[in-house]
């Protein structure tokens, strides 16, 4: 038992302490969080725009050209793997750009936007139609009704699944190593190759991911409970 414990301690020292390798994990975590955060912001902007495009209607309630454009976008992005989109963005579309982090942010933002669009659209549709009719009866335009009445109420429906989308996005960024970015997963893999001991680096990276995601899950749970307080009357 003591021998096994000593072995674990030795592996931990090699994976994290020797050569200040913990700094590599910290830098890798910084890349992961940076890509995830800014991609989430970009995805929110794209997704909100796409949701409004999907909800736009032409004359006589027919589908508008914006609806068709948004549908094509959603079909393409959701129908292809995220890693393939990242490679296409890095080696083809933005091949002249030397900032790998920027490319990753754009690629994941575009990918996330397709899923955020459906979340936002569902949140808006969940608001009772009577709210829209009430806004129009007060003399508000369709855009004003959407902006001042519908969207504020939809936020409560949108935030919980939006938080889950961010968690998924955080885990998906583990593939940025395909384009040479030294994120947390790539750092763990590199240290495994150097030390010829994959157990501790990979398990350590998994633990770091777990802690961050667990913290986010707890925060989201508290936020959701606080937002539901108004429903318990």
PDB file of C-alpha atoms in Angstrom, residues 8-226:
ATOM      1  CA  UNK A   8       1.434   7.906  -7.185  1.00  0.00           C
ATOM      2  CA  UNK A   9       3.315  10.728  -5.462  1.00  0.00           C
ATOM      3  CA  UNK A  10       6.266  10.198  -7.770  1.00  0.00           C
ATOM      4  CA  UNK A  11       4.051  10.291 -10.859  1.00  0.00           C
ATOM      5  CA  UNK A  12       2.400  13.462  -9.580  1.00  0.00           C
ATOM      6  CA  UNK A  13       5.759  15.153  -9.069  1.00  0.00           C
ATOM      7  CA  UNK A  14       6.912  14.178 -12.556  1.00  0.00           C
ATOM      8  CA  UNK A  15       3.678  15.323 -14.192  1.00  0.00           C
ATOM      9  CA  UNK A  16       3.154  18.592 -12.309  1.00  0.00           C
ATOM     10  CA  UNK A  17       6.170  19.656 -10.222  1.00  0.00           C
ATOM     11  CA  UNK A  18       9.297  18.744 -12.192  1.00  0.00           C
ATOM     12  CA  UNK A  19      10.350  21.608 -14.427  1.00  0.00           C
ATOM     13  CA  UNK A  20       7.428  23.705 -13.181  1.00  0.00           C
ATOM     14  CA  UNK A  21       5.102  21.784 -15.471  1.00  0.00           C
ATOM     15  CA  UNK A  22       2.115  23.056 -13.534  1.00  0.00           C
ATOM     16  CA  UNK A  23       2.660  26.359 -15.334  1.00  0.00           C
ATOM     17  CA  UNK A  24       2.088  24.580 -18.648  1.00  0.00           C
ATOM     18  CA  UNK A  25      -1.262  23.291 -17.391  1.00  0.00           C
ATOM     19  CA  UNK A  26      -2.133  26.803 -16.228  1.00  0.00           C
ATOM     20  CA  UNK A  27      -1.284  28.286 -19.620  1.00  0.00           C
ATOM     21  CA  UNK A  28      -3.250  25.547 -21.362  1.00  0.00           C
ATOM     22  CA  UNK A  29      -6.234  26.228 -19.128  1.00  0.00           C
ATOM     23  CA  UNK A  30      -5.986  29.911 -20.018  1.00  0.00           C
ATOM     24  CA  UNK A  31      -6.184  29.086 -23.732  1.00  0.00           C
ATOM     25  CA  UNK A  32      -9.182  26.811 -23.140  1.00  0.00           C
ATOM     26  CA  UNK A  33     -11.089  29.427 -21.136  1.00  0.00           C
ATOM     27  CA  UNK A  34     -10.192  32.229 -23.540  1.00  0.00           C
ATOM     28  CA  UNK A  35     -11.432  30.348 -26.595  1.00  0.00           C
ATOM     29  CA  UNK A  36     -14.552  29.135 -24.775  1.00  0.00           C
ATOM     30  CA  UNK A  37     -15.571  32.547 -23.428  1.00  0.00           C
ATOM     31  CA  UNK A  38     -15.155  34.590 -26.587  1.00  0.00           C
ATOM     32  CA  UNK A  39     -16.618  31.818 -28.755  1.00  0.00           C
ATOM     33  CA  UNK A  40     -19.658  31.782 -26.453  1.00  0.00           C
ATOM     34  CA  UNK A  41     -20.078  35.563 -26.841  1.00  0.00           C
ATOM     35  CA  UNK A  42     -19.782  35.296 -30.622  1.00  0.00           C
ATOM     36  CA  UNK A  43     -22.137  32.317 -30.647  1.00  0.00           C
ATOM     37  CA  UNK A  44     -24.707  34.296 -28.647  1.00  0.00           C
ATOM     38  CA  UNK A  45     -24.608  37.163 -31.150  1.00  0.00           C
ATOM     39  CA  UNK A  46     -24.855  34.845 -34.154  1.00  0.00           C
ATOM     40  CA  UNK A  47     -27.479  32.632 -32.549  1.00  0.00           C
ATOM     41  CA  UNK A  48     -29.709  35.535 -31.515  1.00  0.00           C
ATOM     42  CA  UNK A  49     -29.565  36.950 -35.035  1.00  0.00           C
ATOM     43  CA  UNK A  50     -30.369  33.578 -36.574  1.00  0.00           C
ATOM     44  CA  UNK A  51     -33.269  33.060 -34.171  1.00  0.00           C
ATOM     45  CA  UNK A  52     -34.831  36.357 -35.199  1.00  0.00           C
ATOM     46  CA  UNK A  53     -34.266  35.448 -38.853  1.00  0.00           C
ATOM     47  CA  UNK A  54     -36.019  32.111 -38.289  1.00  0.00           C
ATOM     48  CA  UNK A  55     -38.961  33.866 -36.643  1.00  0.00           C
ATOM     49  CA  UNK A  56     -39.316  36.457 -39.381  1.00  0.00           C
ATOM     50  CA  UNK A  57     -42.308  35.985 -41.640  1.00  0.00           C
ATOM     51  CA  UNK A  58     -43.008  37.190 -45.135  1.00  0.00           C
ATOM     52  CA  UNK A  59     -46.286  38.304 -46.561  1.00  0.00           C
ATOM     53  CA  UNK A  60     -49.337  36.243 -45.588  1.00  0.00           C
ATOM     54  CA  UNK A  61     -47.273  34.465 -42.959  1.00  0.00           C
ATOM     55  CA  UNK A  62     -45.090  32.657 -45.491  1.00  0.00           C
ATOM     56  CA  UNK A  63     -41.452  31.901 -44.818  1.00  0.00           C
ATOM     57  CA  UNK A  64     -39.187  34.841 -45.536  1.00  0.00           C
ATOM     58  CA  UNK A  65     -35.867  34.800 -47.360  1.00  0.00           C
ATOM     59  CA  UNK A  66     -34.158  35.358 -44.005  1.00  0.00           C
ATOM     60  CA  UNK A  67     -35.787  32.217 -42.655  1.00  0.00           C
ATOM     61  CA  UNK A  68     -34.449  30.217 -45.597  1.00  0.00           C
ATOM     62  CA  UNK A  69     -30.933  31.633 -45.165  1.00  0.00           C
ATOM     63  CA  UNK A  70     -30.931  30.826 -41.445  1.00  0.00           C
ATOM     64  CA  UNK A  71     -32.207  27.295 -42.114  1.00  0.00           C
ATOM     65  CA  UNK A  72     -29.398  26.620 -44.606  1.00  0.00           C
ATOM     66  CA  UNK A  73     -26.855  27.882 -42.091  1.00  0.00           C
ATOM     67  CA  UNK A  74     -28.237  25.663 -39.327  1.00  0.00           C
ATOM     68  CA  UNK A  75     -28.358  22.598 -41.581  1.00  0.00           C
ATOM     69  CA  UNK A  76     -24.734  23.001 -42.692  1.00  0.00           C
ATOM     70  CA  UNK A  77     -23.247  23.766 -39.282  1.00  0.00           C
ATOM     71  CA  UNK A  78     -25.213  21.151 -37.346  1.00  0.00           C
ATOM     72  CA  UNK A  79     -24.697  18.588 -40.099  1.00  0.00           C
ATOM     73  CA  UNK A  80     -20.890  18.659 -40.042  1.00  0.00           C
ATOM     74  CA  UNK A  81     -18.417  17.809 -37.238  1.00  0.00           C
ATOM     75  CA  UNK A  82     -16.951  20.679 -35.226  1.00  0.00           C
ATOM     76  CA  UNK A  83     -13.412  19.396 -35.755  1.00  0.00           C
ATOM     77  CA  UNK A  84     -13.920  19.438 -39.530  1.00  0.00           C
ATOM     78  CA  UNK A  85     -15.225  23.003 -39.372  1.00  0.00           C
ATOM     79  CA  UNK A  86     -12.158  24.000 -37.361  1.00  0.00           C
ATOM     80  CA  UNK A  87      -9.790  22.425 -39.892  1.00  0.00           C
ATOM     81  CA  UNK A  88     -11.576  24.069 -42.826  1.00  0.00           C
ATOM     82  CA  UNK A  89     -11.444  27.432 -41.098  1.00  0.00           C
ATOM     83  CA  UNK A  90      -7.752  27.044 -40.208  1.00  0.00           C
ATOM     84  CA  UNK A  91      -6.361  25.552 -43.424  1.00  0.00           C
ATOM     85  CA  UNK A  92      -8.720  27.018 -46.051  1.00  0.00           C
ATOM     86  CA  UNK A  93     -10.919  29.990 -45.162  1.00  0.00           C
ATOM     87  CA  UNK A  94      -8.551  31.781 -42.768  1.00  0.00           C
ATOM     88  CA  UNK A  95      -5.284  30.209 -43.903  1.00  0.00           C
ATOM     89  CA  UNK A  96      -3.644  33.635 -44.139  1.00  0.00           C
ATOM     90  CA  UNK A  97      -4.426  34.467 -40.510  1.00  0.00           C
ATOM     91  CA  UNK A  98      -1.609  33.582 -38.115  1.00  0.00           C
ATOM     92  CA  UNK A  99      -3.572  33.927 -34.878  1.00  0.00           C
ATOM     93  CA  UNK A 100      -4.693  30.402 -34.028  1.00  0.00           C
ATOM     94  CA  UNK A 101      -6.726  31.506 -31.021  1.00  0.00           C
ATOM     95  CA  UNK A 102      -8.700  33.967 -33.143  1.00  0.00           C
ATOM     96  CA  UNK A 103      -9.418  31.275 -35.721  1.00  0.00           C
ATOM     97  CA  UNK A 104     -10.578  28.884 -33.000  1.00  0.00           C
ATOM     98  CA  UNK A 105     -12.849  31.549 -31.502  1.00  0.00           C
ATOM     99  CA  UNK A 106     -14.445  32.254 -34.888  1.00  0.00           C
ATOM    100  CA  UNK A 107     -14.855  28.570 -35.707  1.00  0.00           C
ATOM    101  CA  UNK A 108     -16.403  27.610 -32.373  1.00  0.00           C
ATOM    102  CA  UNK A 109     -18.484  30.791 -32.319  1.00  0.00           C
ATOM    103  CA  UNK A 110     -19.985  29.908 -35.697  1.00  0.00           C
ATOM    104  CA  UNK A 111     -20.624  26.357 -34.520  1.00  0.00           C
ATOM    105  CA  UNK A 112     -22.146  27.403 -31.207  1.00  0.00           C
ATOM    106  CA  UNK A 113     -24.342  29.991 -32.922  1.00  0.00           C
ATOM    107  CA  UNK A 114     -26.258  27.243 -34.708  1.00  0.00           C
ATOM    108  CA  UNK A 115     -27.256  25.649 -31.406  1.00  0.00           C
ATOM    109  CA  UNK A 116     -27.824  28.929 -29.581  1.00  0.00           C
ATOM    110  CA  UNK A 117     -30.226  29.925 -32.370  1.00  0.00           C
ATOM    111  CA  UNK A 118     -32.558  27.052 -31.543  1.00  0.00           C
ATOM    112  CA  UNK A 119     -32.301  27.777 -27.816  1.00  0.00           C
ATOM    113  CA  UNK A 120     -33.214  31.440 -28.307  1.00  0.00           C
ATOM    114  CA  UNK A 121     -35.970  30.610 -30.790  1.00  0.00           C
ATOM    115  CA  UNK A 122     -37.514  28.095 -28.406  1.00  0.00           C
ATOM    116  CA  UNK A 123     -37.305  30.585 -25.544  1.00  0.00           C
ATOM    117  CA  UNK A 124     -39.098  33.247 -27.567  1.00  0.00           C
ATOM    118  CA  UNK A 125     -41.799  30.831 -28.746  1.00  0.00           C
ATOM    119  CA  UNK A 126     -42.364  29.778 -25.121  1.00  0.00           C
ATOM    120  CA  UNK A 127     -43.631  33.280 -24.302  1.00  0.00           C
ATOM    121  CA  UNK A 128     -47.412  33.411 -24.474  1.00  0.00           C
ATOM    122  CA  UNK A 129     -48.762  34.974 -27.673  1.00  0.00           C
ATOM    123  CA  UNK A 130     -51.009  37.138 -25.533  1.00  0.00           C
ATOM    124  CA  UNK A 131     -47.934  39.127 -24.529  1.00  0.00           C
ATOM    125  CA  UNK A 132     -47.308  40.045 -28.160  1.00  0.00           C
ATOM    126  CA  UNK A 133     -50.969  40.962 -28.676  1.00  0.00           C
ATOM    127  CA  UNK A 134     -50.886  43.105 -25.538  1.00  0.00           C
ATOM    128  CA  UNK A 135     -47.827  44.958 -26.794  1.00  0.00           C
ATOM    129  CA  UNK A 136     -49.357  45.591 -30.192  1.00  0.00           C
ATOM    130  CA  UNK A 137     -52.596  46.782 -28.582  1.00  0.00           C
ATOM    131  CA  UNK A 138     -50.575  49.383 -26.668  1.00  0.00           C
ATOM    132  CA  UNK A 139     -49.374  50.823 -29.943  1.00  0.00           C
ATOM    133  CA  UNK A 140     -45.939  49.242 -30.015  1.00  0.00           C
ATOM    134  CA  UNK A 141     -44.505  48.100 -33.327  1.00  0.00           C
ATOM    135  CA  UNK A 142     -43.641  44.463 -33.928  1.00  0.00           C
ATOM    136  CA  UNK A 143     -39.956  45.167 -33.314  1.00  0.00           C
ATOM    137  CA  UNK A 144     -40.659  47.160 -30.144  1.00  0.00           C
ATOM    138  CA  UNK A 145     -42.929  44.430 -28.815  1.00  0.00           C
ATOM    139  CA  UNK A 146     -40.219  41.863 -29.406  1.00  0.00           C
ATOM    140  CA  UNK A 147     -37.512  44.023 -27.831  1.00  0.00           C
ATOM    141  CA  UNK A 148     -39.330  45.361 -24.772  1.00  0.00           C
ATOM    142  CA  UNK A 149     -41.871  42.642 -23.946  1.00  0.00           C
ATOM    143  CA  UNK A 150     -41.093  39.246 -25.473  1.00  0.00           C
ATOM    144  CA  UNK A 151     -37.298  39.052 -25.218  1.00  0.00           C
ATOM    145  CA  UNK A 152     -37.089  40.068 -21.498  1.00  0.00           C
ATOM    146  CA  UNK A 153     -39.532  37.285 -20.663  1.00  0.00           C
ATOM    147  CA  UNK A 154     -37.719  34.809 -22.908  1.00  0.00           C
ATOM    148  CA  UNK A 155     -34.442  35.387 -21.066  1.00  0.00           C
ATOM    149  CA  UNK A 156     -35.669  33.301 -18.132  1.00  0.00           C
ATOM    150  CA  UNK A 157     -36.332  30.373 -20.452  1.00  0.00           C
ATOM    151  CA  UNK A 158     -33.083  30.812 -22.353  1.00  0.00           C
ATOM    152  CA  UNK A 159     -30.452  31.206 -19.630  1.00  0.00           C
ATOM    153  CA  UNK A 160     -30.398  27.625 -18.205  1.00  0.00           C
ATOM    154  CA  UNK A 161     -29.950  25.858 -21.588  1.00  0.00           C
ATOM    155  CA  UNK A 162     -27.534  28.620 -22.615  1.00  0.00           C
ATOM    156  CA  UNK A 163     -25.397  27.753 -19.619  1.00  0.00           C
ATOM    157  CA  UNK A 164     -25.438  24.103 -20.642  1.00  0.00           C
ATOM    158  CA  UNK A 165     -24.370  25.111 -24.146  1.00  0.00           C
ATOM    159  CA  UNK A 166     -21.369  26.939 -22.666  1.00  0.00           C
ATOM    160  CA  UNK A 167     -20.390  23.806 -20.742  1.00  0.00           C
ATOM    161  CA  UNK A 168     -20.604  21.741 -23.928  1.00  0.00           C
ATOM    162  CA  UNK A 169     -18.564  24.377 -25.748  1.00  0.00           C
ATOM    163  CA  UNK A 170     -15.918  24.311 -23.023  1.00  0.00           C
ATOM    164  CA  UNK A 171     -15.456  20.568 -23.517  1.00  0.00           C
ATOM    165  CA  UNK A 172     -15.546  20.800 -27.308  1.00  0.00           C
ATOM    166  CA  UNK A 173     -12.558  23.153 -27.332  1.00  0.00           C
ATOM    167  CA  UNK A 174     -10.401  20.157 -26.442  1.00  0.00           C
ATOM    168  CA  UNK A 175      -9.989  19.608 -30.195  1.00  0.00           C
ATOM    169  CA  UNK A 176      -8.083  22.864 -30.793  1.00  0.00           C
ATOM    170  CA  UNK A 177      -4.876  20.856 -30.560  1.00  0.00           C
ATOM    171  CA  UNK A 178      -5.603  19.763 -34.133  1.00  0.00           C
ATOM    172  CA  UNK A 179      -4.558  23.236 -35.287  1.00  0.00           C
ATOM    173  CA  UNK A 180      -1.574  23.522 -32.979  1.00  0.00           C
ATOM    174  CA  UNK A 181      -3.061  25.408 -30.033  1.00  0.00           C
ATOM    175  CA  UNK A 182      -1.646  24.410 -26.655  1.00  0.00           C
ATOM    176  CA  UNK A 183      -4.867  24.053 -24.711  1.00  0.00           C
ATOM    177  CA  UNK A 184      -5.264  21.985 -21.564  1.00  0.00           C
ATOM    178  CA  UNK A 185      -5.796  18.686 -23.390  1.00  0.00           C
ATOM    179  CA  UNK A 186      -2.838  19.188 -25.736  1.00  0.00           C
ATOM    180  CA  UNK A 187      -0.555  20.133 -22.831  1.00  0.00           C
ATOM    181  CA  UNK A 188      -1.536  16.963 -20.968  1.00  0.00           C
ATOM    182  CA  UNK A 189      -0.845  14.908 -24.078  1.00  0.00           C
ATOM    183  CA  UNK A 190       2.540  16.568 -24.617  1.00  0.00           C
ATOM    184  CA  UNK A 191       3.616  15.932 -21.035  1.00  0.00           C
ATOM    185  CA  UNK A 192       2.503  12.313 -21.388  1.00  0.00           C
ATOM    186  CA  UNK A 193       4.787  11.971 -24.402  1.00  0.00           C
ATOM    187  CA  UNK A 194       7.735  13.536 -22.588  1.00  0.00           C
ATOM    188  CA  UNK A 195       7.415  11.520 -19.396  1.00  0.00           C
ATOM    189  CA  UNK A 196       6.238   8.244 -21.014  1.00  0.00           C
ATOM    190  CA  UNK A 197       3.646   8.150 -18.246  1.00  0.00           C
ATOM    191  CA  UNK A 198       0.162   9.021 -19.543  1.00  0.00           C
ATOM    192  CA  UNK A 199      -1.836   8.258 -16.401  1.00  0.00           C
ATOM    193  CA  UNK A 200      -1.198  11.296 -14.222  1.00  0.00           C
ATOM    194  CA  UNK A 201      -1.142  14.043 -16.915  1.00  0.00           C
ATOM    195  CA  UNK A 202      -4.385  12.867 -18.515  1.00  0.00           C
ATOM    196  CA  UNK A 203      -6.158  12.198 -15.228  1.00  0.00           C
ATOM    197  CA  UNK A 204      -4.949  15.573 -13.951  1.00  0.00           C
ATOM    198  CA  UNK A 205      -6.391  17.351 -16.993  1.00  0.00           C
ATOM    199  CA  UNK A 206      -9.666  15.456 -16.566  1.00  0.00           C
ATOM    200  CA  UNK A 207      -9.858  16.541 -12.914  1.00  0.00           C
ATOM    201  CA  UNK A 208      -9.277  20.186 -13.883  1.00  0.00           C
ATOM    202  CA  UNK A 209     -12.057  20.004 -16.482  1.00  0.00           C
ATOM    203  CA  UNK A 210     -14.345  18.340 -13.946  1.00  0.00           C
ATOM    204  CA  UNK A 211     -13.735  20.997 -11.283  1.00  0.00           C
ATOM    205  CA  UNK A 212     -14.388  23.881 -13.677  1.00  0.00           C
ATOM    206  CA  UNK A 213     -17.537  22.302 -15.100  1.00  0.00           C
ATOM    207  CA  UNK A 214     -18.786  21.380 -11.639  1.00  0.00           C
ATOM    208  CA  UNK A 215     -18.352  24.982 -10.506  1.00  0.00           C
ATOM    209  CA  UNK A 216     -20.250  26.207 -13.560  1.00  0.00           C
ATOM    210  CA  UNK A 217     -23.012  23.661 -12.945  1.00  0.00           C
ATOM    211  CA  UNK A 218     -23.436  24.818  -9.338  1.00  0.00           C
ATOM    212  CA  UNK A 219     -23.540  28.473 -10.396  1.00  0.00           C
ATOM    213  CA  UNK A 220     -26.100  27.702 -13.106  1.00  0.00           C
ATOM    214  CA  UNK A 221     -28.216  25.785 -10.607  1.00  0.00           C
ATOM    215  CA  UNK A 222     -28.240  28.740  -8.216  1.00  0.00           C
ATOM    216  CA  UNK A 223     -29.074  31.139 -11.042  1.00  0.00           C
ATOM    217  CA  UNK A 224     -31.939  28.955 -12.223  1.00  0.00           C
ATOM    218  CA  UNK A 225     -33.388  28.645  -8.717  1.00  0.00           C
ATOM    219  CA  UNK A 226     -33.216  32.401  -8.258  1.00  0.00           C
TER     220      UNK A 226
END
